[in-house]
XYZ file of C-alpha atoms in Angstrom:
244
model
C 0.000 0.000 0.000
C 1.620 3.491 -0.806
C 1.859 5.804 1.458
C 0.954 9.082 1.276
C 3.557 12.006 1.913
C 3.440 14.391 5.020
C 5.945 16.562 6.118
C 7.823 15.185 8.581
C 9.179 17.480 11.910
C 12.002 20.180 10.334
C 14.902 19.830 12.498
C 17.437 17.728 13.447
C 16.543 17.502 16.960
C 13.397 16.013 16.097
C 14.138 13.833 13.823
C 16.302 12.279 16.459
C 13.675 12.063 18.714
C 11.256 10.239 16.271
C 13.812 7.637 15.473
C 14.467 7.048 18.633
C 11.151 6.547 19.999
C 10.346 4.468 16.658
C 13.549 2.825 15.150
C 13.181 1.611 11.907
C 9.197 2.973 11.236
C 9.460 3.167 7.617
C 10.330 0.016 6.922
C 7.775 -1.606 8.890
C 5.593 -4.912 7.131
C 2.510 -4.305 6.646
C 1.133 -6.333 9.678
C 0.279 -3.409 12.550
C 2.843 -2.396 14.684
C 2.325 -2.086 18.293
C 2.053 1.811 19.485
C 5.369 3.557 20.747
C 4.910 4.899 24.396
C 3.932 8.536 23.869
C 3.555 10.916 26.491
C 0.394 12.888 26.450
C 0.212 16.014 24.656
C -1.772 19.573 25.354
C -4.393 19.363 27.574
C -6.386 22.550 27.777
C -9.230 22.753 30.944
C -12.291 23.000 28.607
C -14.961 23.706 30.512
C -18.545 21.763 29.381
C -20.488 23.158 27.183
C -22.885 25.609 28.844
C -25.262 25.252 26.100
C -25.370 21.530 25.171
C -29.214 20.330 25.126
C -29.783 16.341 24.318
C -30.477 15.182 20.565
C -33.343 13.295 20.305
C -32.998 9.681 17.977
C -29.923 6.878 18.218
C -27.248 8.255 16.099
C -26.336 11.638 15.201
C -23.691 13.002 12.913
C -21.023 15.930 13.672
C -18.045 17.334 10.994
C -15.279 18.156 12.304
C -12.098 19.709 10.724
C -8.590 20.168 12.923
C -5.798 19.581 10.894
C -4.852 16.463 9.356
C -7.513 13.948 9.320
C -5.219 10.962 10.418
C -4.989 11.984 14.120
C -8.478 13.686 14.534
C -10.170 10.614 13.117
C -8.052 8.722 15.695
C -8.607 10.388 18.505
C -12.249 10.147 17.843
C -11.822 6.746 17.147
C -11.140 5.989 20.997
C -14.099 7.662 22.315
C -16.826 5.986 23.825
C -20.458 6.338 22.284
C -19.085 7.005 18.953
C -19.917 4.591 16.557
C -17.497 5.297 13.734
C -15.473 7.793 12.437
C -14.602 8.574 9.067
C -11.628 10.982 7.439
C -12.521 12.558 3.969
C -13.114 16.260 3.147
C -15.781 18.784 3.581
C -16.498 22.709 2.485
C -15.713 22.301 -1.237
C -17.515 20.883 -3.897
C -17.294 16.389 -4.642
C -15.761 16.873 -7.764
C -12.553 17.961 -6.228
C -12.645 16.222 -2.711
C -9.431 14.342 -4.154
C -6.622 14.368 -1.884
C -4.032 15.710 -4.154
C -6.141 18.545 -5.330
C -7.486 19.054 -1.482
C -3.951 19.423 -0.741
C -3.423 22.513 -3.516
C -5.038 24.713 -0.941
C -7.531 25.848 -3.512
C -10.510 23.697 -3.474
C -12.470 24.871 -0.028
C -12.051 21.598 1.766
C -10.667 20.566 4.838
C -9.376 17.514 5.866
C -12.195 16.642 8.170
C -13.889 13.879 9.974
C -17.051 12.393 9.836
C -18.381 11.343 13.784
C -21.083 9.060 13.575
C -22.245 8.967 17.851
C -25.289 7.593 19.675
C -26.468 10.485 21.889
C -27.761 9.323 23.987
C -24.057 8.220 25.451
C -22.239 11.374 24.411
C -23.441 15.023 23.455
C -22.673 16.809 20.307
C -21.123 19.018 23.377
C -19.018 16.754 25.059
C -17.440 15.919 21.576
C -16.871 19.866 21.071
C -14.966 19.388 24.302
C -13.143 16.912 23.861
C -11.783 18.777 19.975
C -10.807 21.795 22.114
C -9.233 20.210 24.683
C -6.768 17.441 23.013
C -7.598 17.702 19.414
C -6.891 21.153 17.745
C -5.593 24.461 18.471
C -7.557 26.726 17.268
C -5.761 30.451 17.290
C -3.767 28.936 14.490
C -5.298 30.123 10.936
C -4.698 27.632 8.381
C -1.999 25.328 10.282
C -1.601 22.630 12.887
C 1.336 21.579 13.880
C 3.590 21.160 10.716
C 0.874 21.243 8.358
C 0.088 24.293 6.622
C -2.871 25.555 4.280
C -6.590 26.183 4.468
C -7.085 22.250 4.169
C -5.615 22.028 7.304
C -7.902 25.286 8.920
C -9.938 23.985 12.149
C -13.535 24.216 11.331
C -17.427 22.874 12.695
C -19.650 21.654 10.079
C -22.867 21.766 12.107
C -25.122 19.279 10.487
C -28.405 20.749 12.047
C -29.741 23.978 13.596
C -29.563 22.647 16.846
C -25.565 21.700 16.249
C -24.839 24.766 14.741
C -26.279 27.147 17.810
C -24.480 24.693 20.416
C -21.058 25.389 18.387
C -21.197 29.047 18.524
C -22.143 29.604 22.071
C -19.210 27.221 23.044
C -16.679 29.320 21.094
C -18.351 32.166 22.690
C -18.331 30.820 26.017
C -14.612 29.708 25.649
C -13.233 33.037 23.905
C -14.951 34.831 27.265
C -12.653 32.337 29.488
C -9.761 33.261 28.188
C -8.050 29.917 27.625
C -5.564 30.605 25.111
C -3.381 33.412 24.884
C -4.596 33.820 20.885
C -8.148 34.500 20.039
C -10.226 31.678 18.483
C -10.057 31.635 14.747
C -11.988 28.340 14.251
C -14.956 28.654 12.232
C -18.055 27.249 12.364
C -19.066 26.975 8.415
C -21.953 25.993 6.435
C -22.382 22.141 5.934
C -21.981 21.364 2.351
C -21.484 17.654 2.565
C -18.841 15.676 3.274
C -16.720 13.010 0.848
C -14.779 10.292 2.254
C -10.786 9.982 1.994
C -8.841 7.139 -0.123
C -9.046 3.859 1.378
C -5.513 4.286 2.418
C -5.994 7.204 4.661
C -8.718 5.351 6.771
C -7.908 3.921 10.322
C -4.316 5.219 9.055
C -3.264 6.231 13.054
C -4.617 2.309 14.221
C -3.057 0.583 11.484
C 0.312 2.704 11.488
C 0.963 3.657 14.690
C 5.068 3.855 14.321
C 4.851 6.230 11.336
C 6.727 9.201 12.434
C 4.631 11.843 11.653
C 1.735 9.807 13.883
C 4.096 9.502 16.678
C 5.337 13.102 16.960
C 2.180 14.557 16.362
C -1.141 12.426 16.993
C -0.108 9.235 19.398
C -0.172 12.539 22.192
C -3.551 13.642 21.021
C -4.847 10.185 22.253
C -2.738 9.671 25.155
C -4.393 13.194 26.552
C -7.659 11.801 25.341
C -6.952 8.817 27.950
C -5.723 11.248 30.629
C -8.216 14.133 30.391
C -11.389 12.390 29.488
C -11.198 8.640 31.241
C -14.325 8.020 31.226
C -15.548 8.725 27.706
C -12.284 6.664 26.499
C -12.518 3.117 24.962
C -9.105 1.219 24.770
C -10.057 -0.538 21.467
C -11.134 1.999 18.681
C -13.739 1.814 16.361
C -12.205 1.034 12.591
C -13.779 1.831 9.571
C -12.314 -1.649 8.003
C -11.370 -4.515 10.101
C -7.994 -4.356 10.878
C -5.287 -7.623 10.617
């Protein structure tokens, strides 16, 4: 399976580190390697939603956009309620939700996820939370971490009314507390649809989780999952294709 270029941590320094928390990554088989020990990364105190009122049926859908897709569709992965989650792209149009074109920065898309949840185990809220807390930063226009373009821009897709007011009056809510020294620059954008990745960027944290990149920058994201939110975290994540 080929896989698909990122840029990897400038520096020697880094570099250094990643090879010596992974060894030989690159040349791994194809079987699943197990996951490095990672410490976890940023943790900021989100506070629950104030506004967060229940949705009514079994499963609900939320977009999500916070960089790349391979560590914000495993993060979400781990979380308890949700029922699968899917990378692919939203906010442009499906005849260019390719991932080469995506990645021209000229298409309106970003790499987003697709978080199908039961809700009546976790809120549309809670899962807001849990993206401001260990998933994104979001005073950073158009980057995350080494990634930069508006493809990699954090952004909410609300797919109802009822998502879309919850959204804004938690960016409101945490803008007034102060919780970053930047102002929040994540937008909360119209729903246009969403088109799911190339097979080979599904379950691509799970099934790769010694590729550098993942280690450096996403293995953290789930370990502070684990630490911040224990009880909405589930050990064994939810794939999108069996793994093995």
């Amino acid at each position: 399976m080929d896989t698909p270029h990122r840029p990897l941590i400038a520096g020697i320094s880094a570099g250094l580190l990643l090879l010596a928390a992974a060894g030989t990554m690159a040349t791994r088989s194809p079987a699943i390697a197990p996951a490095p020990r990672v410490d976890p990364g940023p943790i900021v105190r989100a506070p629950a939603p104030a506004v967060d009122p229940p949705e009514s049926g079994q499963t609900a859908v939320a977009v999500l956009a916070g960089g790349c897709f391979w560590g914000v569709q495993g993060v979400y992965q781990h979380v308890d309620g949700v029922k699968s989650a899917v990378s692919g792209y939203a906010g442009g149009l499906a005849q260019t939700a390719d991932y080469e074109l995506v990645g021209s920065g000229t298409t309106g898309h970003a790499e987003s996820v697709r978080i199908t949840y039961d809700p009546r185990r976790i809120s549309y809220g809670t899962l807001l939370r849990i993206y401001f807390a260990v998933v994104a930063d979001p005073t950073t226009p158009d980057r995350q971490g080494p990634d930069r373009g508006p493809q990699y821009r954090t952004a909410i897709f609300p797919t109802t009314p009822q998502q879309k007011a919850v959204a804004q009056a938690y960016i409101a809510q945490l803008s007034a507390a102060k919780l970053w020294k930047a102002p929040i620059v994540t937008r909360v954008e119209r729903f246009r649809g969403f088109y799911p990745a190339e097979t080979y960027h599904q379950d691509f944290l799970t099934r790769k989780p010694d590729y550098p990149y993942i280690v450096y920058n996403d293995l953290p994201k789930v370990e502070a999952l684990r630490v911040a939110f224990p009880a909405n975290f589930r050990k064994q994540p939810v794939t999108v294709y069996p793994l093995g």
